[in-house]
CSV table of C-alpha atoms in Angstrom, one decimal:
chain,number,residue,atom,x,y,z
A,1,UNK,CA,0.0,0.0,0.0
A,2,UNK,CA,1.5,3.3,-1.0
A,3,UNK,CA,1.2,6.1,1.5
A,4,UNK,CA,2.1,9.8,1.4
A,5,UNK,CA,4.7,11.4,3.7
A,6,UNK,CA,2.0,12.3,6.2
A,7,UNK,CA,0.9,8.7,6.4
A,8,UNK,CA,-2.3,9.1,4.4
A,9,UNK,CA,-3.1,6.5,1.8
A,10,UNK,CA,-2.3,7.7,-1.8
A,11,UNK,CA,-4.0,6.5,-4.9
A,12,UNK,CA,-3.7,7.4,-8.6
A,13,UNK,CA,-6.1,9.6,-10.5
A,14,UNK,CA,-7.4,6.6,-12.4
A,15,UNK,CA,-8.0,4.7,-9.2
A,16,UNK,CA,-9.9,7.8,-7.9
A,17,UNK,CA,-12.0,7.8,-11.1
A,18,UNK,CA,-12.8,4.1,-10.6
A,19,UNK,CA,-13.9,4.7,-7.0
A,20,UNK,CA,-16.2,7.4,-8.2
A,21,UNK,CA,-17.7,5.4,-11.0
A,22,UNK,CA,-18.1,2.3,-8.7
A,23,UNK,CA,-20.0,4.4,-6.2
A,24,UNK,CA,-22.2,5.8,-9.0
A,25,UNK,CA,-22.9,2.3,-10.5
A,26,UNK,CA,-21.0,3.0,-13.7
A,27,UNK,CA,-17.8,1.0,-13.3
A,28,UNK,CA,-19.1,-2.2,-15.0
A,29,UNK,CA,-21.8,-3.0,-17.6
A,30,UNK,CA,-24.9,-4.6,-16.0
A,31,UNK,CA,-24.3,-8.4,-15.7
A,32,UNK,CA,-28.0,-9.3,-16.1
A,33,UNK,CA,-31.3,-8.0,-17.2
A,34,UNK,CA,-32.6,-5.2,-14.9
A,35,UNK,CA,-35.4,-5.7,-12.4
A,36,UNK,CA,-37.7,-3.0,-11.0
A,37,UNK,CA,-35.8,-3.2,-7.7
A,38,UNK,CA,-32.6,-2.3,-9.5
A,39,UNK,CA,-34.1,1.1,-10.5
A,40,UNK,CA,-34.8,1.9,-6.8
A,41,UNK,CA,-31.3,0.7,-5.8
A,42,UNK,CA,-29.7,2.9,-8.4
A,43,UNK,CA,-31.5,5.9,-7.0
A,44,UNK,CA,-30.6,4.9,-3.4
A,45,UNK,CA,-27.0,4.7,-4.6
A,46,UNK,CA,-27.0,8.1,-6.2
A,47,UNK,CA,-29.3,9.6,-3.5
A,48,UNK,CA,-30.5,12.1,-6.1
A,49,UNK,CA,-31.9,11.7,-9.7
A,50,UNK,CA,-32.2,15.1,-11.2
A,51,UNK,CA,-35.3,15.8,-13.3
A,52,UNK,CA,-35.3,17.7,-16.6
A,53,UNK,CA,-38.0,17.8,-19.2
A,54,UNK,CA,-35.9,18.2,-22.4
A,55,UNK,CA,-36.6,15.1,-24.6
A,56,UNK,CA,-34.7,15.4,-27.8
A,57,UNK,CA,-33.5,12.0,-26.6
A,58,UNK,CA,-35.0,10.3,-23.5
A,59,UNK,CA,-35.6,12.8,-20.6
A,60,UNK,CA,-32.6,13.0,-18.4
A,61,UNK,CA,-33.8,10.9,-15.4
A,62,UNK,CA,-34.6,8.0,-17.7
A,63,UNK,CA,-31.2,8.3,-19.5
A,64,UNK,CA,-29.3,8.5,-16.2
A,65,UNK,CA,-30.9,5.2,-15.2
A,66,UNK,CA,-30.2,3.6,-18.7
A,67,UNK,CA,-26.5,4.4,-18.3
A,68,UNK,CA,-26.5,2.2,-15.2
A,69,UNK,CA,-29.2,-0.4,-15.8
A,70,UNK,CA,-29.1,-0.9,-19.6
A,71,UNK,CA,-32.3,-1.6,-21.5
A,72,UNK,CA,-35.2,-1.2,-19.0
A,73,UNK,CA,-38.9,-0.2,-19.3
A,74,UNK,CA,-39.2,3.5,-18.6
A,75,UNK,CA,-42.5,2.9,-16.9
A,76,UNK,CA,-40.6,1.5,-13.9
A,77,UNK,CA,-39.7,5.0,-12.8
A,78,UNK,CA,-43.3,6.2,-12.6
A,79,UNK,CA,-44.3,2.9,-10.9
A,80,UNK,CA,-41.7,3.4,-8.2
A,81,UNK,CA,-43.0,6.9,-7.6
A,82,UNK,CA,-46.7,5.8,-7.4
A,83,UNK,CA,-45.7,2.9,-5.1
A,84,UNK,CA,-44.0,5.4,-2.7
A,85,UNK,CA,-40.6,3.8,-3.1
A,86,UNK,CA,-39.2,7.2,-4.3
A,87,UNK,CA,-40.5,10.7,-4.0
A,88,UNK,CA,-40.1,14.1,-5.7
A,89,UNK,CA,-38.6,17.1,-4.0
A,90,UNK,CA,-36.3,20.1,-4.4
A,91,UNK,CA,-32.7,19.2,-3.4
A,92,UNK,CA,-29.8,19.6,-5.9
A,93,UNK,CA,-32.6,20.8,-8.2
A,94,UNK,CA,-35.9,19.1,-8.8
A,95,UNK,CA,-35.1,15.4,-8.1
A,96,UNK,CA,-36.4,12.0,-7.5
A,97,UNK,CA,-35.1,10.7,-4.2
A,98,UNK,CA,-35.4,7.4,-2.3
A,99,UNK,CA,-38.2,7.1,0.3
A,100,UNK,CA,-35.5,6.4,2.9
A,101,UNK,CA,-34.3,10.0,2.5
A,102,UNK,CA,-37.6,11.6,3.1
A,103,UNK,CA,-37.2,12.4,6.8
A,104,UNK,CA,-33.8,14.0,6.2
A,105,UNK,CA,-35.1,15.9,3.2
A,106,UNK,CA,-38.1,17.2,5.1
A,107,UNK,CA,-35.9,18.3,8.1
A,108,UNK,CA,-33.5,20.0,5.7
A,109,UNK,CA,-36.5,21.9,4.2
A,110,UNK,CA,-38.0,22.8,7.5
A,111,UNK,CA,-34.8,24.4,8.9
A,112,UNK,CA,-34.9,27.0,6.1
A,113,UNK,CA,-31.7,25.8,4.4
A,114,UNK,CA,-33.3,26.1,0.9
A,115,UNK,CA,-35.0,29.4,1.4
A,116,UNK,CA,-32.7,31.1,-1.2
A,117,UNK,CA,-33.6,28.7,-3.9
A,118,UNK,CA,-35.8,30.2,-6.7
A,119,UNK,CA,-38.6,27.7,-6.0
A,120,UNK,CA,-38.8,28.6,-2.3
A,121,UNK,CA,-38.7,32.4,-3.1
A,122,UNK,CA,-41.5,31.9,-5.6
A,123,UNK,CA,-43.5,30.0,-3.0
A,124,UNK,CA,-43.0,32.8,-0.4
A,125,UNK,CA,-44.1,35.5,-2.8
A,126,UNK,CA,-47.1,33.5,-4.0
A,127,UNK,CA,-48.1,32.5,-0.4
A,128,UNK,CA,-48.0,36.1,0.7
A,129,UNK,CA,-50.0,37.6,-2.2
A,130,UNK,CA,-52.3,34.8,-3.4
A,131,UNK,CA,-53.0,32.5,-0.5
A,132,UNK,CA,-56.7,32.4,-1.2
A,133,UNK,CA,-56.1,30.9,-4.6
A,134,UNK,CA,-53.7,28.4,-3.1
A,135,UNK,CA,-56.3,27.4,-0.5
A,136,UNK,CA,-58.9,26.9,-3.2
A,137,UNK,CA,-56.6,24.5,-5.1
A,138,UNK,CA,-55.7,22.7,-1.9
A,139,UNK,CA,-59.4,22.3,-1.1
A,140,UNK,CA,-60.1,21.0,-4.5
A,141,UNK,CA,-57.5,18.3,-4.2
A,142,UNK,CA,-58.6,17.5,-0.6
A,143,UNK,CA,-62.2,17.0,-1.8
A,144,UNK,CA,-61.7,15.7,-5.4
A,145,UNK,CA,-58.5,13.8,-5.1
A,146,UNK,CA,-55.1,14.2,-6.9
A,147,UNK,CA,-54.9,16.7,-9.7
A,148,UNK,CA,-52.5,18.0,-12.3
A,149,UNK,CA,-52.3,21.6,-13.6
A,150,UNK,CA,-54.2,20.7,-16.8
A,151,UNK,CA,-57.2,19.7,-14.7
A,152,UNK,CA,-57.8,23.4,-14.0
A,153,UNK,CA,-59.3,25.1,-17.1
A,154,UNK,CA,-58.7,28.7,-16.3
A,155,UNK,CA,-57.3,30.7,-19.1
A,156,UNK,CA,-55.9,33.4,-16.9
A,157,UNK,CA,-52.1,33.8,-17.2
A,158,UNK,CA,-49.8,36.4,-15.8
A,159,UNK,CA,-46.4,37.1,-17.3
A,160,UNK,CA,-44.1,36.6,-14.3
A,161,UNK,CA,-41.1,35.1,-15.8
A,162,UNK,CA,-42.1,31.6,-14.6
A,163,UNK,CA,-42.8,30.2,-18.1
A,164,UNK,CA,-46.0,32.2,-18.2
A,165,UNK,CA,-47.7,29.7,-15.9
A,166,UNK,CA,-51.4,30.0,-15.3
A,167,UNK,CA,-52.4,30.8,-11.8
A,168,UNK,CA,-53.3,27.3,-10.7
A,169,UNK,CA,-49.9,26.0,-11.9
A,170,UNK,CA,-48.1,28.6,-9.9
A,171,UNK,CA,-50.2,27.8,-6.9
A,172,UNK,CA,-49.6,24.1,-7.2
A,173,UNK,CA,-45.9,24.6,-7.5
A,174,UNK,CA,-45.9,26.9,-4.5
A,175,UNK,CA,-47.8,24.4,-2.4
A,176,UNK,CA,-45.3,21.7,-3.6
A,177,UNK,CA,-42.3,23.8,-2.7
A,178,UNK,CA,-43.8,24.5,0.8
A,179,UNK,CA,-44.4,20.8,1.4
A,180,UNK,CA,-48.2,21.1,1.6
A,181,UNK,CA,-48.5,19.1,-1.6
A,182,UNK,CA,-46.4,16.3,-3.0
A,183,UNK,CA,-46.3,14.5,-6.4
A,184,UNK,CA,-48.3,11.2,-6.1
A,185,UNK,CA,-47.6,10.1,-9.7
A,186,UNK,CA,-46.9,11.4,-13.2
A,187,UNK,CA,-49.0,11.2,-16.3
A,188,UNK,CA,-47.2,11.8,-19.6
A,189,UNK,CA,-44.5,13.3,-17.3
A,190,UNK,CA,-46.9,15.9,-15.9
A,191,UNK,CA,-47.0,16.1,-12.1
A,192,UNK,CA,-50.1,14.8,-10.4
A,193,UNK,CA,-50.3,16.5,-7.0
A,194,UNK,CA,-51.9,15.2,-3.8
A,195,UNK,CA,-52.0,16.2,-0.1
A,196,UNK,CA,-48.6,15.5,1.4
A,197,UNK,CA,-50.1,13.4,4.2
A,198,UNK,CA,-51.6,11.0,1.7
A,199,UNK,CA,-48.4,10.5,-0.3
A,200,UNK,CA,-46.4,10.1,2.9
A,201,UNK,CA,-48.8,7.5,4.2
A,202,UNK,CA,-48.2,5.4,1.1
A,203,UNK,CA,-44.4,5.9,1.6
A,204,UNK,CA,-44.7,4.7,5.2
A,205,UNK,CA,-42.5,7.6,6.2
A,206,UNK,CA,-42.8,10.1,9.0
A,207,UNK,CA,-45.1,13.0,8.1
A,208,UNK,CA,-44.2,15.4,10.9
A,209,UNK,CA,-41.4,17.9,10.9
A,210,UNK,CA,-38.4,16.0,12.2
A,211,UNK,CA,-36.5,17.0,15.3
A,212,UNK,CA,-33.2,16.3,13.7
A,213,UNK,CA,-30.8,19.1,14.7
A,214,UNK,CA,-29.3,21.5,12.1
A,215,UNK,CA,-25.8,20.1,12.9
A,216,UNK,CA,-27.0,16.5,12.4
A,217,UNK,CA,-28.7,17.4,9.1
A,218,UNK,CA,-25.4,18.9,7.8
A,219,UNK,CA,-23.5,15.9,9.0
A,220,UNK,CA,-25.8,13.4,7.3
A,221,UNK,CA,-25.9,15.4,4.0
A,222,UNK,CA,-22.1,15.5,4.0
A,223,UNK,CA,-21.8,11.8,4.6
A,224,UNK,CA,-24.5,11.0,2.0
A,225,UNK,CA,-22.8,13.2,-0.6
A,226,UNK,CA,-19.4,11.7,0.0
A,227,UNK,CA,-20.8,8.1,-0.2
A,228,UNK,CA,-22.7,8.9,-3.4
A,229,UNK,CA,-19.6,10.4,-5.0
A,230,UNK,CA,-17.3,7.6,-3.9
A,231,UNK,CA,-14.4,10.0,-3.6
A,232,UNK,CA,-14.4,13.8,-3.5
A,233,UNK,CA,-12.6,17.0,-2.5
A,234,UNK,CA,-14.1,19.1,0.2
A,235,UNK,CA,-15.0,21.9,-2.2
A,236,UNK,CA,-17.3,19.6,-4.3
A,237,UNK,CA,-19.5,18.3,-1.5
A,238,UNK,CA,-21.9,21.1,-1.1
A,239,UNK,CA,-22.9,21.0,-4.7
A,240,UNK,CA,-24.4,17.6,-4.4
A,241,UNK,CA,-27.4,18.8,-2.4
A,242,UNK,CA,-26.8,22.4,-3.2
A,243,UNK,CA,-26.1,23.3,0.4
A,244,UNK,CA,-24.3,26.4,1.7
A,245,UNK,CA,-21.5,27.4,2.3
A,246,UNK,CA,-18.9,25.4,0.3
A,247,UNK,CA,-17.0,23.1,2.7
A,248,UNK,CA,-13.3,23.4,3.5
A,249,UNK,CA,-11.0,20.7,4.7
A,250,UNK,CA,-11.2,21.9,8.3
A,251,UNK,CA,-14.9,21.4,8.2
A,252,UNK,CA,-14.4,17.7,7.8
A,253,UNK,CA,-11.8,17.2,10.5
A,254,UNK,CA,-14.3,15.9,13.1
A,255,UNK,CA,-15.7,13.4,10.6
A,256,UNK,CA,-12.2,12.2,9.9
A,257,UNK,CA,-11.4,12.0,13.6
A,258,UNK,CA,-14.5,9.8,14.3
A,259,UNK,CA,-13.6,7.6,11.3
A,260,UNK,CA,-16.8,8.4,9.4
A,261,UNK,CA,-14.7,9.8,6.6
A,262,UNK,CA,-11.3,8.7,5.4
A,263,UNK,CA,-8.8,11.4,4.2
A,264,UNK,CA,-6.4,10.3,1.5
A,265,UNK,CA,-4.3,11.7,-1.3
A,266,UNK,CA,-4.8,11.5,-5.1
A,267,UNK,CA,-1.6,11.9,-7.1
A,268,UNK,CA,-1.8,15.2,-9.0
A,269,UNK,CA,-4.4,16.8,-6.7
A,270,UNK,CA,-3.3,19.7,-4.5
A,271,UNK,CA,-6.3,19.1,-2.2
A,272,UNK,CA,-6.9,16.0,-0.1
A,273,UNK,CA,-9.7,13.6,-1.0
A,274,UNK,CA,-12.4,12.1,1.2
A,275,UNK,CA,-14.0,8.7,1.1
A,276,UNK,CA,-16.9,7.4,3.2
A,277,UNK,CA,-15.8,4.7,5.7
A,278,UNK,CA,-18.2,2.2,4.0
A,279,UNK,CA,-16.0,2.5,0.9
A,280,UNK,CA,-12.8,1.6,2.7
A,281,UNK,CA,-12.8,-1.8,1.1
A,282,UNK,CA,-13.0,-0.2,-2.4
A,283,UNK,CA,-10.0,1.9,-1.6
A,284,UNK,CA,-8.1,-1.3,-0.8
A,285,UNK,CA,-9.3,-2.9,-4.1
A,286,UNK,CA,-8.3,0.1,-6.1
A,287,UNK,CA,-4.8,0.1,-4.6
A,288,UNK,CA,-4.5,-3.6,-5.4
A,289,UNK,CA,-5.5,-3.0,-9.0
A,290,UNK,CA,-8.7,-4.9,-8.6
A,291,UNK,CA,-11.1,-2.1,-9.2
A,292,UNK,CA,-11.1,-1.8,-13.0
A,293,UNK,CA,-13.5,0.1,-15.3
A,294,UNK,CA,-15.0,-1.9,-18.1
A,295,UNK,CA,-18.2,0.0,-18.9
A,296,UNK,CA,-18.8,2.1,-22.0
A,297,UNK,CA,-22.0,4.1,-22.2
A,298,UNK,CA,-23.6,7.5,-22.9
A,299,UNK,CA,-24.3,9.9,-20.1
A,300,UNK,CA,-27.0,12.5,-19.6
A,301,UNK,CA,-25.9,16.1,-19.4
A,302,UNK,CA,-27.5,16.0,-15.9
A,303,UNK,CA,-25.8,12.9,-14.7
A,304,UNK,CA,-24.1,13.3,-11.3
A,305,UNK,CA,-20.8,12.4,-12.9
A,306,UNK,CA,-20.7,15.6,-15.0
A,307,UNK,CA,-23.2,18.1,-13.5
A,308,UNK,CA,-20.4,19.8,-11.4
A,309,UNK,CA,-18.1,21.3,-14.1
A,310,UNK,CA,-15.2,21.8,-11.7
A,311,UNK,CA,-15.3,18.2,-10.5
A,312,UNK,CA,-15.6,16.8,-14.0
A,313,UNK,CA,-12.6,18.9,-15.1
A,314,UNK,CA,-10.4,17.8,-12.2
A,315,UNK,CA,-11.6,14.2,-12.0
A,316,UNK,CA,-11.6,13.4,-15.8
A,317,UNK,CA,-9.9,16.4,-17.5
A,318,UNK,CA,-13.3,16.9,-19.1
A,319,UNK,CA,-14.5,20.5,-19.6
A,320,UNK,CA,-18.3,20.2,-19.9
A,321,UNK,CA,-21.0,22.9,-20.2
A,322,UNK,CA,-24.7,22.1,-20.6
A,323,UNK,CA,-25.3,24.0,-23.8
A,324,UNK,CA,-29.1,23.7,-24.1
A,325,UNK,CA,-29.2,26.8,-21.9
A,326,UNK,CA,-26.6,28.6,-24.1
A,327,UNK,CA,-27.8,30.7,-27.1
A,328,UNK,CA,-27.4,28.6,-30.3
A,329,UNK,CA,-24.8,30.9,-31.8
A,330,UNK,CA,-22.6,30.4,-28.8
A,331,UNK,CA,-22.8,26.6,-28.6
A,332,UNK,CA,-19.7,24.7,-29.3
A,333,UNK,CA,-20.9,21.1,-29.4
A,334,UNK,CA,-24.7,21.2,-29.7
A,335,UNK,CA,-28.0,21.4,-27.9
A,336,UNK,CA,-28.2,18.2,-25.8
A,337,UNK,CA,-24.7,16.8,-25.7
A,338,UNK,CA,-24.1,13.4,-24.2
A,339,UNK,CA,-20.7,12.6,-22.7
A,340,UNK,CA,-19.2,9.3,-23.7
A,341,UNK,CA,-17.9,7.2,-20.8
A,342,UNK,CA,-15.4,4.5,-21.9
A,343,UNK,CA,-13.7,2.3,-19.3
A,344,UNK,CA,-13.1,4.9,-16.7
A,345,UNK,CA,-12.5,7.9,-19.0
A,346,UNK,CA,-14.7,10.5,-20.6
A,347,UNK,CA,-13.4,10.2,-24.1
A,348,UNK,CA,-15.9,12.3,-26.1
A,349,UNK,CA,-19.3,13.8,-26.5
A,350,UNK,CA,-22.1,13.6,-29.0
A,351,UNK,CA,-25.1,15.7,-30.0
A,352,UNK,CA,-28.0,13.4,-30.6
A,353,UNK,CA,-31.7,13.5,-31.5
A,354,UNK,CA,-34.1,10.6,-31.4
A,355,UNK,CA,-36.6,10.8,-34.3
A,356,UNK,CA,-39.1,8.4,-32.8
A,357,UNK,CA,-41.7,8.3,-35.5
A,358,UNK,CA,-39.0,7.5,-38.1
A,359,UNK,CA,-37.1,5.1,-35.9
A,360,UNK,CA,-33.9,7.1,-36.5
A,361,UNK,CA,-31.3,8.0,-33.9
A,362,UNK,CA,-29.4,10.9,-35.4
A,363,UNK,CA,-25.9,11.8,-34.3
A,364,UNK,CA,-25.6,15.4,-35.5
A,365,UNK,CA,-22.0,15.5,-34.4
A,366,UNK,CA,-19.6,13.4,-32.3
A,367,UNK,CA,-16.4,14.9,-30.9
A,368,UNK,CA,-13.5,12.9,-29.4
A,369,UNK,CA,-11.5,14.6,-26.7
A,370,UNK,CA,-8.1,16.0,-27.6
A,371,UNK,CA,-5.4,13.3,-27.5
A,372,UNK,CA,-7.9,10.4,-27.8
A,373,UNK,CA,-6.8,8.1,-30.6
A,374,UNK,CA,-9.5,5.4,-30.9
A,375,UNK,CA,-8.3,1.9,-31.6
A,376,UNK,CA,-10.6,-0.8,-32.9
A,377,UNK,CA,-11.6,-1.8,-29.3
A,378,UNK,CA,-12.6,1.7,-28.3
A,379,UNK,CA,-14.5,2.4,-31.6
A,380,UNK,CA,-16.3,-0.9,-31.3
A,381,UNK,CA,-17.3,-0.2,-27.7
A,382,UNK,CA,-18.6,3.3,-28.5
A,383,UNK,CA,-20.5,1.9,-31.4
A,384,UNK,CA,-22.1,-0.7,-29.2
A,385,UNK,CA,-23.0,1.8,-26.6
A,386,UNK,CA,-24.6,4.1,-29.2
A,387,UNK,CA,-26.5,1.2,-30.7
A,388,UNK,CA,-27.7,0.0,-27.3
A,389,UNK,CA,-29.0,3.5,-26.5
A,390,UNK,CA,-30.7,3.8,-29.9
A,391,UNK,CA,-32.4,0.5,-29.5
A,392,UNK,CA,-33.6,1.4,-26.1
A,393,UNK,CA,-35.1,4.6,-27.6
A,394,UNK,CA,-36.8,2.3,-30.3
A,395,UNK,CA,-34.8,4.3,-32.9
A,396,UNK,CA,-32.5,1.5,-34.1
A,397,UNK,CA,-31.4,3.3,-37.4
A,398,UNK,CA,-28.3,5.2,-36.3
A,399,UNK,CA,-27.1,7.9,-38.6
A,400,UNK,CA,-23.8,9.7,-38.0
A,401,UNK,CA,-23.6,13.1,-39.7
A,402,UNK,CA,-20.2,14.4,-38.8
A,403,UNK,CA,-17.3,14.0,-36.3
A,404,UNK,CA,-14.2,15.5,-35.0
A,405,UNK,CA,-11.7,14.2,-36.0
A,406,UNK,CA,-13.5,14.1,-39.4
A,407,UNK,CA,-12.3,10.6,-40.2
A,408,UNK,CA,-13.9,9.1,-37.1
A,409,UNK,CA,-17.5,9.3,-38.6
A,410,UNK,CA,-16.7,6.8,-41.3
A,411,UNK,CA,-14.9,4.4,-39.0
A,412,UNK,CA,-17.9,4.7,-36.5
A,413,UNK,CA,-20.4,4.0,-39.3
A,414,UNK,CA,-18.6,0.9,-40.3
A,415,UNK,CA,-18.4,-0.3,-36.7
A,416,UNK,CA,-22.1,0.4,-36.2
A,417,UNK,CA,-23.0,-1.7,-39.3
A,418,UNK,CA,-21.0,-4.6,-37.8
A,419,UNK,CA,-22.4,-4.3,-34.3
């Protein structure tokens, strides 16, 4: 076992990447067909599954799960929500989270830690100025049962900057952000809201405000974040749940002293790294060369592996910006660009669109990272990953438009035909 001068264990950058990918469920290709319980386990492992509605390919939460599970029925996510095995809430952003995290999430919300988030600010303003409307919506759901925004037929809309939502939609979202309503299920990806106590009863979780102290909430969020990340620097921890302020190494001394976190070094990093004590065995495997990355897949722009730009840059040397929010003229790679994970490295990115009615999976462009020279093995693995993703979308006809380097498109097309 190699140790640094101060006695801390030292691992290589690739070993750190493998720890991270193992914790995220991305180190190896799935060894069997997925089961519904695997979907919930994947969310338990990540702790958060960010929600986004863009669907030029599969919506992000479905794609994040595909990267980990392989070909699975997307209905499983909605079923897990309706069964109360997961729930929706505001955390990193809008996320699905495991039912086991509900009490901690509700306590974190109750202590006011998320009051600066836009959803909370919107809820405060709406509650102060339009409580009567909120109460009317609440009464409707209490008497008539779960409802979605489209169940309210008012035509009144106010331009507020919130996507020109109609009043009822804004009231529903405010009640959701305040915790008075929860999402009981989704229909065509639209939220169906119900009274929180009804949803919580189905989850078999505690409905009251927890008595967890603020210090304990912070401790548990830190530990959950480090465990989900596998290995992290202190400065990356707060982003996982979007807590404040950003942590420094000194903030973690107590957790290191109690043995809940392990502090080690990664060669090439100026800052120390942290691992959850439950991953101590993985550190040993990594040091022994027994933690090897074999998975090749496409990632969502909102995958935890890449959603923190600074972390992705330091961990993988991968500079990634989600360009769907960038004006078209300023985009470098495309609208909805999927990073390519290949055996422990981020080797490229592709801009794709699934033309579902035509059965076509269009790759508008694919870019390999500088310095990546794809051999036959890498090209074949990327082709197989693209084809698997296309098949899952039910768009099996893959069409590659252009690439960088330019010669890669032809090689990839040939490999796709052979796969």
